[in-house]
Short mmCIF file of C-alpha atoms in Angstrom, two decimals:
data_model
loop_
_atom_site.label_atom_id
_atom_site.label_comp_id
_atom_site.label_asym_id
_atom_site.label_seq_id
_atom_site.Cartn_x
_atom_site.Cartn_y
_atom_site.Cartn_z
CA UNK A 1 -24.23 19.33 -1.63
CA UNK A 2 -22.47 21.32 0.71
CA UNK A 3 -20.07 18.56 1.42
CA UNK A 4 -19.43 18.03 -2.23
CA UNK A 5 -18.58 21.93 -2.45
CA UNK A 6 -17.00 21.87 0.42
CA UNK A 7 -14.35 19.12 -1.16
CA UNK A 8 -13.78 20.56 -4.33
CA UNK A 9 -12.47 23.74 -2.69
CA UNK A 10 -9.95 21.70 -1.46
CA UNK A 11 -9.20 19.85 -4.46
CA UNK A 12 -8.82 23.21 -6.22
CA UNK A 13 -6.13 24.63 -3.59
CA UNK A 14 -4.70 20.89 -4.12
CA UNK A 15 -3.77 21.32 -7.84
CA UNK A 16 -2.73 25.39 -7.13
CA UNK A 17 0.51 24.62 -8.94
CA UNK A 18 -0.23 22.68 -12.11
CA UNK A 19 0.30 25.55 -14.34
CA UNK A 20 3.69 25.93 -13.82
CA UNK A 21 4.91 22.09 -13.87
CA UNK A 22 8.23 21.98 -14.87
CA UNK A 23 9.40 19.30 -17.29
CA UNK A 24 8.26 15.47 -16.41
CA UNK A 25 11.05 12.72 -16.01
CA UNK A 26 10.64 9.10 -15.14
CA UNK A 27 11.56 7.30 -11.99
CA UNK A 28 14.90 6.03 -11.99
CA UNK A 29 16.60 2.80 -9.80
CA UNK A 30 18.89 4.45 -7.45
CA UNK A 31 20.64 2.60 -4.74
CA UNK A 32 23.15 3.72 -2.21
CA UNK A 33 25.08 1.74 -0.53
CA UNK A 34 27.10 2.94 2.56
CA UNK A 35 28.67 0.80 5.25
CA UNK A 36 30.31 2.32 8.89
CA UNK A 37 33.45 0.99 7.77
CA UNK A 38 33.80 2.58 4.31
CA UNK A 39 34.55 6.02 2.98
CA UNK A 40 31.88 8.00 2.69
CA UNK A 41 30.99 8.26 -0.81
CA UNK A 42 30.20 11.45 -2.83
CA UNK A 43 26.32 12.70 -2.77
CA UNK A 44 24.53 12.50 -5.95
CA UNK A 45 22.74 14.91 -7.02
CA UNK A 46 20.11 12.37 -8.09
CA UNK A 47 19.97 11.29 -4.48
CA UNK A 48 20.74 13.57 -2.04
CA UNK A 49 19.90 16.76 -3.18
CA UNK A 50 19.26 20.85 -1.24
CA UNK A 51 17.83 20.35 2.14
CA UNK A 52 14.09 21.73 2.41
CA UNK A 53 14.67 24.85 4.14
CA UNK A 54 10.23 25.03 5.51
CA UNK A 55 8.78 21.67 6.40
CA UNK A 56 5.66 23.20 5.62
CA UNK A 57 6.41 23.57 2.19
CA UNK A 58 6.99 20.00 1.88
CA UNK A 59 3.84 18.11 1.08
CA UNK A 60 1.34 20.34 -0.24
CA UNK A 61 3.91 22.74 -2.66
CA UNK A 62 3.10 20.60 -5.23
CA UNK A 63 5.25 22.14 -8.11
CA UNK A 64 8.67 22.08 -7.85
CA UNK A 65 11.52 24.10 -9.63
CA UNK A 66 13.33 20.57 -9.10
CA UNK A 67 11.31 19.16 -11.90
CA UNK A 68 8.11 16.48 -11.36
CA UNK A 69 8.37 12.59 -11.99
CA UNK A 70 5.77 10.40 -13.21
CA UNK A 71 5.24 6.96 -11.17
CA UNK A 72 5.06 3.55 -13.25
CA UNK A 73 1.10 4.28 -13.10
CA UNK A 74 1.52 7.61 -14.75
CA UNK A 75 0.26 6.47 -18.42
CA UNK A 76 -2.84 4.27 -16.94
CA UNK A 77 -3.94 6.74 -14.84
CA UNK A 78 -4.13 9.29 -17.52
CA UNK A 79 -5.88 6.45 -19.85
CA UNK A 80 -8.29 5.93 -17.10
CA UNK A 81 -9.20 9.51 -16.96
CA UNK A 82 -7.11 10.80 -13.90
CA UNK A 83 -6.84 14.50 -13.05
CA UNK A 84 -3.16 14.84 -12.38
CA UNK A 85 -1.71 17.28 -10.19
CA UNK A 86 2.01 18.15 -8.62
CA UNK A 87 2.32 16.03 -5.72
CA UNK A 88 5.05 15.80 -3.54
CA UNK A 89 7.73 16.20 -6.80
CA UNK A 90 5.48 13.27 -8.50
CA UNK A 91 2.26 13.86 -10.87
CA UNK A 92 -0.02 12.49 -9.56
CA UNK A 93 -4.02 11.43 -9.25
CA UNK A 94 -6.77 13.52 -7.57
CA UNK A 95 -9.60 11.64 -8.80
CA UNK A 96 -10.75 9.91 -11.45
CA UNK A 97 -13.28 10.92 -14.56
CA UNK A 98 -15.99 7.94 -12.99
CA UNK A 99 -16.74 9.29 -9.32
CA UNK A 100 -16.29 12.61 -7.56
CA UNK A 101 -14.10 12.64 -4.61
CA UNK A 102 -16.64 12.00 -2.09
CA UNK A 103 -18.03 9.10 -4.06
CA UNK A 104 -14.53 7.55 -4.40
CA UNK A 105 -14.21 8.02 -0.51
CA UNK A 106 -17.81 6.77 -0.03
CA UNK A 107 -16.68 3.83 -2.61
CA UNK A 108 -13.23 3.19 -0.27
CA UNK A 109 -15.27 2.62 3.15
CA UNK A 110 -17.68 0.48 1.31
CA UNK A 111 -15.61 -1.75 -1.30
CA UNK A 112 -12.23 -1.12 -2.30
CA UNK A 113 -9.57 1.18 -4.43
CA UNK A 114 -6.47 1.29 -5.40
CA UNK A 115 -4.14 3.91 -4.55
CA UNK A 116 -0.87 4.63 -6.18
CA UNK A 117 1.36 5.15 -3.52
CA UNK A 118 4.77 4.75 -5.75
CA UNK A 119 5.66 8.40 -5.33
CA UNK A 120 6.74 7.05 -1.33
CA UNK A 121 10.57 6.24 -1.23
CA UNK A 122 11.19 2.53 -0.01
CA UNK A 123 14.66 2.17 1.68
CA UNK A 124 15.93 -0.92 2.97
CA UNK A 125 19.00 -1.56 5.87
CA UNK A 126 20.63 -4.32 5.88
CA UNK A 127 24.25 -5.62 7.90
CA UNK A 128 24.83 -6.72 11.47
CA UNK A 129 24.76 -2.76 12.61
CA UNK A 130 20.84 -2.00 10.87
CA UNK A 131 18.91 -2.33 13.99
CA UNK A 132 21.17 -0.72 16.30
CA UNK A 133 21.20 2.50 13.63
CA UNK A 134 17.48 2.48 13.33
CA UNK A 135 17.28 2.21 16.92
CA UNK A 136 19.84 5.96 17.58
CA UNK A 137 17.20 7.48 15.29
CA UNK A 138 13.50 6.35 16.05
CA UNK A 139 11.67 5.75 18.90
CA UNK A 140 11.31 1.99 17.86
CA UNK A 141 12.82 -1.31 19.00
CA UNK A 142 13.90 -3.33 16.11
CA UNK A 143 15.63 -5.87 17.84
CA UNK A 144 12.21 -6.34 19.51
CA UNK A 145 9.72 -6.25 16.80
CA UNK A 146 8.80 -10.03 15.26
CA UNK A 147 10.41 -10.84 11.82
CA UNK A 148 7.66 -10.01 9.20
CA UNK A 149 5.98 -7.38 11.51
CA UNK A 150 5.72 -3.83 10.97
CA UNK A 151 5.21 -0.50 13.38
CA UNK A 152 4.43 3.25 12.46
CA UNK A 153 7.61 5.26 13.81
CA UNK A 154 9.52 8.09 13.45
CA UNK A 155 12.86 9.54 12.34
CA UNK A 156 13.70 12.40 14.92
CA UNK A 157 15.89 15.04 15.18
CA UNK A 158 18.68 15.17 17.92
CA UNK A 159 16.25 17.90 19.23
CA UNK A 160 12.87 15.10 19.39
CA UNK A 161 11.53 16.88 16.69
CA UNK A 162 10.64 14.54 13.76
CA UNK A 163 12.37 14.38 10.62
CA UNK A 164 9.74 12.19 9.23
CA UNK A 165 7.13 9.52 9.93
CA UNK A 166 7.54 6.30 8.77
CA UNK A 167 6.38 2.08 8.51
CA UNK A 168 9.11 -0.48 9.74
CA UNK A 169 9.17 -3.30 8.85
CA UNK A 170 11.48 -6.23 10.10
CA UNK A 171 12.32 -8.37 7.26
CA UNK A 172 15.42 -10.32 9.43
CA UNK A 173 16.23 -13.96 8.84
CA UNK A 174 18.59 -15.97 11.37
CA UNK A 175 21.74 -13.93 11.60
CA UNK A 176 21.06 -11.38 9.03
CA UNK A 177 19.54 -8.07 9.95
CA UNK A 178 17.17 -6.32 7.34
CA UNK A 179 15.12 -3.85 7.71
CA UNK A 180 12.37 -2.03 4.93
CA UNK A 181 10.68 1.14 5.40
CA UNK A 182 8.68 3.93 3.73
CA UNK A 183 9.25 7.32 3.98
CA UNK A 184 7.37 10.29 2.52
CA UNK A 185 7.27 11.65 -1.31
CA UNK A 186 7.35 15.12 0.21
CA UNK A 187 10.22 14.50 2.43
CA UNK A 188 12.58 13.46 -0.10
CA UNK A 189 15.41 14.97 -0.23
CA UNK A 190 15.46 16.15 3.59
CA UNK A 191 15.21 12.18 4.75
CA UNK A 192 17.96 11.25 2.35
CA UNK A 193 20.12 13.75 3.51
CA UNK A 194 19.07 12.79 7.43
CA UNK A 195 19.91 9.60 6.70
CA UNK A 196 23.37 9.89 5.06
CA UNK A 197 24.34 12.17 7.18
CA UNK A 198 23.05 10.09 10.12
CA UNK A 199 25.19 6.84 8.89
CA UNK A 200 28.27 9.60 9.29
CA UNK A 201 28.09 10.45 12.30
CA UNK A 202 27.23 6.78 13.57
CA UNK A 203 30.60 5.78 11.40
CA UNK A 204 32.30 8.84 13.50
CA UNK A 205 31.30 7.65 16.63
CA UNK A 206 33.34 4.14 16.11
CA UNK A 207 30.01 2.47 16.61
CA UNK A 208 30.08 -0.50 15.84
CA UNK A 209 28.25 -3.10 12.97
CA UNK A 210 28.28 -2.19 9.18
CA UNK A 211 25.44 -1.06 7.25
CA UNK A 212 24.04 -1.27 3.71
CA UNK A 213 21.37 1.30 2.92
CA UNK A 214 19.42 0.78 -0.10
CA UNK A 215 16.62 3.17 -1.93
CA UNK A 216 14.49 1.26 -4.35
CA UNK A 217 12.93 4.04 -7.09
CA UNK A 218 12.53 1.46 -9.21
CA UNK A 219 9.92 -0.27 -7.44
CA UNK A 220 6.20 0.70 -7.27
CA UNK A 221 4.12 0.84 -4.63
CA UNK A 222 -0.12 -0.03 -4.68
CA UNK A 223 -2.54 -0.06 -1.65
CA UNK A 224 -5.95 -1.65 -1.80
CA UNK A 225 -8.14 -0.70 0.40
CA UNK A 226 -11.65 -1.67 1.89
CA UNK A 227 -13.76 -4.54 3.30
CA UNK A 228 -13.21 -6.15 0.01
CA UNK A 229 -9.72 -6.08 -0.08
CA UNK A 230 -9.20 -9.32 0.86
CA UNK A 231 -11.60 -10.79 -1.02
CA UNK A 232 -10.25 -9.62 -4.25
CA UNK A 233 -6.49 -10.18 -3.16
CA UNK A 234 -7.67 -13.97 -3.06
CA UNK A 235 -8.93 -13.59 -6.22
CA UNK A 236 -5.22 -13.98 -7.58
CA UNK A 237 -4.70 -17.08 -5.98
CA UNK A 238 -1.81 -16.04 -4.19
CA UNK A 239 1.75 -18.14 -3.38
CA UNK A 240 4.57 -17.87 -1.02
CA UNK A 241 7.64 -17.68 -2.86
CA UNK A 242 8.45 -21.08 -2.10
CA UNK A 243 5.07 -21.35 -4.36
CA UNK A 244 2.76 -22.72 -1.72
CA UNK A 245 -0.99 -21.64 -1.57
CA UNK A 246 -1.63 -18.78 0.89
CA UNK A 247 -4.49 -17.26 2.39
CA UNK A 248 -4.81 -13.78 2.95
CA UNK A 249 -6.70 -14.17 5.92
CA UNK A 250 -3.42 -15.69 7.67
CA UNK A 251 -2.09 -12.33 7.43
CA UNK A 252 -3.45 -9.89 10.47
CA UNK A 253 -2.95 -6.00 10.68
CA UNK A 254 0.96 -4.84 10.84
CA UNK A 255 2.12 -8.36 9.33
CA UNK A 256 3.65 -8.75 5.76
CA UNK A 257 4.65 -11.58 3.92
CA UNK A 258 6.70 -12.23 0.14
CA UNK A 259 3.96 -13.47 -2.23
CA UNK A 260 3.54 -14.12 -5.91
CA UNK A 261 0.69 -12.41 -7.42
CA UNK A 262 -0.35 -11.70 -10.93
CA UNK A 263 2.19 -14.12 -12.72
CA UNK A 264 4.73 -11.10 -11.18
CA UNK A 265 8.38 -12.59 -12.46
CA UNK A 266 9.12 -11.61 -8.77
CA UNK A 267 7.47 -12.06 -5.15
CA UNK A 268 5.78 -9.10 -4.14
CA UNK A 269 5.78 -7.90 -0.53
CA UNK A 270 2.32 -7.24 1.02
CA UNK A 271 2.14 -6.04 4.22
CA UNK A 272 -1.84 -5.74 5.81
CA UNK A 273 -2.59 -2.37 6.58
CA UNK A 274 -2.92 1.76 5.31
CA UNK A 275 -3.64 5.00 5.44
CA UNK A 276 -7.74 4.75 5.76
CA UNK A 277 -8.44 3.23 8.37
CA UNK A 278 -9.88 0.50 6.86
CA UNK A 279 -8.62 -2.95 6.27
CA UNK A 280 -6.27 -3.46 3.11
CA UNK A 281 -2.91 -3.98 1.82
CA UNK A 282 0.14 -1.97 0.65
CA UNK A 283 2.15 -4.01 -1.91
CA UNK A 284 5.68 -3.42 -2.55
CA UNK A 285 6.24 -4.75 -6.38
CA UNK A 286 9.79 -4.99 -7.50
CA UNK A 287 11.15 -3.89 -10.64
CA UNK A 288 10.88 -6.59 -13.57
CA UNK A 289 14.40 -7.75 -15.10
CA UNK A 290 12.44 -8.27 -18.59
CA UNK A 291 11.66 -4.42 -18.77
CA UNK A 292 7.79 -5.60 -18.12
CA UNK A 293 5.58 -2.74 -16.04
CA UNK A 294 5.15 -4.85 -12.57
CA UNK A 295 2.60 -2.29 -11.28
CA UNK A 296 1.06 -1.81 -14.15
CA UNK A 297 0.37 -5.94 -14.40
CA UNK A 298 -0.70 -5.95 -10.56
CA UNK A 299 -3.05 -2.67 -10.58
CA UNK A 300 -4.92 -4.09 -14.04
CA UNK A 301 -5.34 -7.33 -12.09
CA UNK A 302 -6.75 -6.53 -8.93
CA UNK A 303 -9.16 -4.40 -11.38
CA UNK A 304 -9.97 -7.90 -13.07
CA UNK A 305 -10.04 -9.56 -9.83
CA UNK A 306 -12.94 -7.16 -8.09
CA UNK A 307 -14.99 -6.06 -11.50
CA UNK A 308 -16.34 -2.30 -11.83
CA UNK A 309 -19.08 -3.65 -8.76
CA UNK A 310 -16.11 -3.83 -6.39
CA UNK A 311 -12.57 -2.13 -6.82
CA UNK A 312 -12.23 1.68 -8.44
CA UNK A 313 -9.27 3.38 -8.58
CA UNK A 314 -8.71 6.72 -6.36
CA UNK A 315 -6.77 9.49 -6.20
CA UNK A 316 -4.98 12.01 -3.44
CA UNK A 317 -8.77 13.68 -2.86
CA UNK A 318 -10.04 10.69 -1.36
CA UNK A 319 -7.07 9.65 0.52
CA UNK A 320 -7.04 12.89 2.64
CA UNK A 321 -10.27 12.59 3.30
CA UNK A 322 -10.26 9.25 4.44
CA UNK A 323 -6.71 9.57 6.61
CA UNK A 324 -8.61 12.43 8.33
CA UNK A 325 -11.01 10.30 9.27
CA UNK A 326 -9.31 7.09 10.30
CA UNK A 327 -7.13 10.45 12.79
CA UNK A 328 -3.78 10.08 11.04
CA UNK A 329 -1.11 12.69 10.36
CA UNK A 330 0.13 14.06 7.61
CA UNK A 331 3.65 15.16 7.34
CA UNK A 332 3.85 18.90 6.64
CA UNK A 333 0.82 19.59 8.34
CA UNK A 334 -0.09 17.38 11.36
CA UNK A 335 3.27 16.38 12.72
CA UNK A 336 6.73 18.69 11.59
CA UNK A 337 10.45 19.19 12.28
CA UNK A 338 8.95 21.24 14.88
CA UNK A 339 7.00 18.62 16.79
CA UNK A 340 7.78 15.66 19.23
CA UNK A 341 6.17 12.62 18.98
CA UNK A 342 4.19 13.32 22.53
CA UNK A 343 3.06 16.17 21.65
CA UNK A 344 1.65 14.82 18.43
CA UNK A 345 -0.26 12.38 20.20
CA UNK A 346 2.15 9.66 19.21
CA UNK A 347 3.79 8.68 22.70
CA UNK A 348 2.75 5.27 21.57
CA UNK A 349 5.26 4.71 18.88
CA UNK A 350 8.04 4.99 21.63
CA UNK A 351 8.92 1.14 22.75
CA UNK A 352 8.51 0.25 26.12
CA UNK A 353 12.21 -0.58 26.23
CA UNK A 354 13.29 2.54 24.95
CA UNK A 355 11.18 4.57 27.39
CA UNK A 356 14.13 3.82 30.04
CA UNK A 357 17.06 3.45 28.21
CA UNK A 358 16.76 5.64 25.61
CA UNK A 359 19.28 6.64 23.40
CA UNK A 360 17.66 7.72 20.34
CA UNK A 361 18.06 11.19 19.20
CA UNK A 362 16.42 13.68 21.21
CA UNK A 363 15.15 10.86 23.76
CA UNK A 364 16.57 13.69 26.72
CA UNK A 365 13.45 15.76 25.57
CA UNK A 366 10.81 13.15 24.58
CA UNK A 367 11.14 11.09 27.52
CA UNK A 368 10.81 14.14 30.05
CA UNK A 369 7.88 15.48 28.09
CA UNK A 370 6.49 11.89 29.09
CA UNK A 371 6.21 12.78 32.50
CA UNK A 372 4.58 15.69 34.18
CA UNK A 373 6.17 18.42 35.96
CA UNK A 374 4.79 17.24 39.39
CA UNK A 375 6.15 14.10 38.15
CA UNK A 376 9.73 15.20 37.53
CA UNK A 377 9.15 15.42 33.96
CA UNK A 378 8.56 18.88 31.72
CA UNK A 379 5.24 18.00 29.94
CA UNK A 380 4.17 19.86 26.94
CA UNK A 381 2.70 22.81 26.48
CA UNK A 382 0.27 21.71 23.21
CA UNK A 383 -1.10 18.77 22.16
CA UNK A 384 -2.81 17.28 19.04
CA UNK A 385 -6.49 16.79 18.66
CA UNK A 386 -9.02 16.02 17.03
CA UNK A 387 -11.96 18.84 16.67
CA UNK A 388 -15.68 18.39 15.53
CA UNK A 389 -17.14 21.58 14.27
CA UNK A 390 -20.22 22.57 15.21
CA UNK A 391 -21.08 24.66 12.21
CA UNK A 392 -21.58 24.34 8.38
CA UNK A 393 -18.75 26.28 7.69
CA UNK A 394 -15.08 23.63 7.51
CA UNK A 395 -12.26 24.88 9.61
CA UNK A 396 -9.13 24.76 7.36
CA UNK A 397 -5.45 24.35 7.81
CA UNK A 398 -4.13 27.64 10.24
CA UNK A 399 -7.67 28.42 11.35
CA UNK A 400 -7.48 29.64 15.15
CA UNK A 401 -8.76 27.56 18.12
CA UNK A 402 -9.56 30.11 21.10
CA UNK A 403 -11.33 29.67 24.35
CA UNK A 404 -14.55 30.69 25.76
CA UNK A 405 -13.20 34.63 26.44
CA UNK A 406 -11.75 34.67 22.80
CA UNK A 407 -8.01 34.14 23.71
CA UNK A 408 -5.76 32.09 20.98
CA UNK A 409 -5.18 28.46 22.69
CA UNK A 410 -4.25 26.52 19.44
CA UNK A 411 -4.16 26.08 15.73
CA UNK A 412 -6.14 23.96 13.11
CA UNK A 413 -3.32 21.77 10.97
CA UNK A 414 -5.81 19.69 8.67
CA UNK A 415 -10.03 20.32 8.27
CA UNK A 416 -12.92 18.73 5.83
CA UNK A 417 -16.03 17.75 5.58
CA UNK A 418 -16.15 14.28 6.47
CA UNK A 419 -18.21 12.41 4.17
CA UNK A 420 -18.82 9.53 6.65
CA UNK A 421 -20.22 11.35 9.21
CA UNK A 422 -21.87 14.58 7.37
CA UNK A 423 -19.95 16.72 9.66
CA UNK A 424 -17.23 18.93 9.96
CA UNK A 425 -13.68 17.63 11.51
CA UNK A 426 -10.38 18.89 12.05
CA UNK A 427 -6.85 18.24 14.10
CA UNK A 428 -4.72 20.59 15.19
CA UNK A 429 -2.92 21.39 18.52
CA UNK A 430 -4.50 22.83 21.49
CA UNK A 431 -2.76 24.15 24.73
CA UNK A 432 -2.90 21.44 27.37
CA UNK A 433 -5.58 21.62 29.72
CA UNK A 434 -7.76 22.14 26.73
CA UNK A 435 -7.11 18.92 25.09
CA UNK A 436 -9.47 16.65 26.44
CA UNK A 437 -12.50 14.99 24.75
CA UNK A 438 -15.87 16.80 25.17
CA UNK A 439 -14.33 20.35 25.88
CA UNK A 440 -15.93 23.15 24.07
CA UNK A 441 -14.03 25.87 21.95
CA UNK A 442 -14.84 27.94 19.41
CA UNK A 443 -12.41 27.84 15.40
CA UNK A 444 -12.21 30.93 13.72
CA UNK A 445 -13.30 30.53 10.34
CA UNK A 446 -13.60 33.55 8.28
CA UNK A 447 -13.30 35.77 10.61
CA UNK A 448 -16.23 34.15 12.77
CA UNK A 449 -15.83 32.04 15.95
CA UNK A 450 -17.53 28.83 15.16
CA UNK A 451 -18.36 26.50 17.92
CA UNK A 452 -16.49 22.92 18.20
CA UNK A 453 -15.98 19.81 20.33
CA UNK A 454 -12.69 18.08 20.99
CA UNK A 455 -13.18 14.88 20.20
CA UNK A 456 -10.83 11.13 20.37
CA UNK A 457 -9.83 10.26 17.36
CA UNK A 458 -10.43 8.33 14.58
CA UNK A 459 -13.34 10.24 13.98
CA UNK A 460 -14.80 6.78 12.17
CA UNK A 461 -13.51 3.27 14.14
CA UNK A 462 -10.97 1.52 12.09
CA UNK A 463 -11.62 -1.45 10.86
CA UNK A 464 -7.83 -3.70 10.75
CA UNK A 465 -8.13 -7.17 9.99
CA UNK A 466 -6.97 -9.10 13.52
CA UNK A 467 -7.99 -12.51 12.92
CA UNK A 468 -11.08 -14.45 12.23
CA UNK A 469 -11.41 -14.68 16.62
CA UNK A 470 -10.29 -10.97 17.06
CA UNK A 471 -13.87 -10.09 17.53
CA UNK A 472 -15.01 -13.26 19.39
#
């Protein structure tokens, strides 16, 4: 019960800003295209709009004076009794009328949901200079990464700090570079400005290779998600878009491929993984040329597919809870303009190849911080963690982390109860020396110093789909 009161605290703070939502719009298509050859064309204000002055206002200021959109989903979730909130300029589902949040997250680790992720922006590069550009502003390695493969990343600042995190996705074919990725609801308007401005200066520079960039607004976005994912994504018989049987169970953890589903005019792309932990799928479904709702037709049959006993819908509650839990950040909070991808615990998204060469922005600053000082390197001073607390009482976003004699070593960035384990678990950063699993320090949570473990994260194993041998 505690849990369960625990949660709808934080469901409360969630929807803070509903009473002053501004006036809904719909999502419009908007594409840019810019090339390192061409002028650069005007901004629109439907595109590019004021830079966010406080990343941490970002993600969890959930009204906007800018005005709120609705997704494609907006009118079925409402039918289905969602409890819409300001999200990220998008309303958007906390939960649903038929389970609480815990049971929806409870429900998630032991069947499946569906998310509506179609408030995330999907861009797209294309032209013989796409992986080069990606390459001067993330960590990552196009060139490098296997066609139909995917890898979390990062845009960065010239300083290392990160703009944004982000999926890539290589979707290249023979000559012709492409590239698709996924960017934050609640970094908007920053990344689009990053980005445009980012394809300047590369034009400025005389490099070389022209560019199409492409947003896709139009398009929605679902993730299933759950053991029975793939059980249920069967259930529609998908095809390749040559219209070819395929299983599912071809496709392993950070792999996507173009399928047909739902008698979807259009192949969808469904790329295996999420933001749980758990095994599932995030589908990209295009816009219809008929005027048909694509999402809509795809979210009402995976429903069909699974039955009540098997796939539920859920809502931003549940999704928190579970990213907590599978150790993942979340922009605004975990990881910031402020932070570098080693101290955020994310050294891993840097490419082996780019560890030497560098390159990227800020790549000066992230690939000293690799090294220690007795190494030749400058460290870092904090680093991210994951926290168990010892105590009934959650430790909540700016909560202190001291030592043993009381002094300040660090700062909680996201707490909750963690329905899984019936405990209480946090991240946040930690002064390093500190950060290692098993050390004991103490959060202050109203005003009390409450005892807590650094732990490794994810709290709860994940559970990616690797191949019917991967655990052989």
């Amino acid at each position: 019960m505690a849990t369960r009161r625990a949660i709808s605290r934080a469901a409360t703070r969630i929807q803070h800003a509903r009473a002053t939502v501004p006036t809904v719009h719909s999502v419009k298509r908007t594409r840019t295209f810019v090339t390192a050859h061409q002028p650069r064309p005007a901004r629109q204000s439907a595109l590019i709009c004021k830079r966010q002055e406080d990343a941490h206002q970002q993600t969890r200021n959930y009204a906007s004076s800018a005005g709120v959109s609705k997704t494609q989903l907006y009118d079925f979730h409402v039918s289905k009794g969602g409890k819409m909130v300001p999200f990220g300029g998008f309303l958007m589902p906390l939960q649903y009328s038929d389970l609480s949040i815990v049971d929806s997250h409870h429900w998630t680790r032991e069947k499946a949901s569906i998310f509506d992720v179609s408030h995330m922006l999907q861009h797209e590069l294309t032209g013989p200079g796409a992986a080069n550009f990606l390459a001067s502003i993330t960590p990552s390695s196009p060139k490098t990464t296997k066609p139909f493969h995917s890898g979390l990343s990062a845009l960065l600042h010239p300083t290392g700090g990160i703009v944004d995190d982000t999926i890539i996705t290589n979707l290249s074919s023979g000559w012709k570079e492409r590239y698709y990725f996924v960017t934050n609801a609640g970094c908007r308007d920053k990344d689009l400005a990053f980005i445009q401005d980012s394809i300047h200066k590369w034009r400025e520079d005389g490099q070389n290779g022209e560019i199409q960039w492409t947003t896709f607004t139009d398009y929605g976005l679902v993730a299933l998600q759950g053991p029975l994912s793939a059980e249920i994504l069967k259930s529609l018989k998908p095809t390749t878009a040559e219209k070819e049987p395929f299983s599912v169970d071809e496709l392993h953890f950070g792999q996507c491929k173009y399928l047909h589903l739902a008698d979807i005019d259009q192949p969808c792309l469904v790329s295996r993984g999420g933001y749980t932990g758990e095994d599932g799928f995030e589908i990209s479904v295009p816009s219809s040329s008929s005027g048909a709702n694509n999402t809509l037709k795809l979210t009402e049959a995976l429903l069909q597919a699974g039955g009540e006993s098997k796939v539920r819908l859920a809502g931003l509650g549940a999704r928190d809870s579970l990213r907590l839990e599978a150790g993942m950040c979340l922009y605004g909070h975990d990881i910031d303009d402020t932070t570098t991808p080693v101290e955020a615990g994310l050294s891993w998204i840097i490419a082996k190849d780019r560890r030497e060469a560098g390159g990227f922005n800020g790549s000066d600053t992230i690939l000293s911080q690799l090294k220690s000082k007795k190494d030749g390197g400058s460290g870092v001073t904090r680093r991210r963690v994951g926290l168990i607390i010892n105590d009934k009482a959650p430790a909540r976003e700016g909560a202190t982390i001291t030592n043993e004699d009381g002094e300040e070593i660090g700062t909680i960035t996201s707490g909750c109860p963690s329905p899984t384990l019936g405990k209480n678990i946090a991240m946040g950063y930690i002064k390093s020396g500190m950060h290692k699993a098993g050390t004991e320090v103490s959060v202050v949570v109203r005003n009390k110093a409450r005892k807590a473990t650094v732990s490794k994260m994810p709290f709860v194993p994940s559970k990616y789909w690797k191949g019917l041998s991967a655990g052989l």
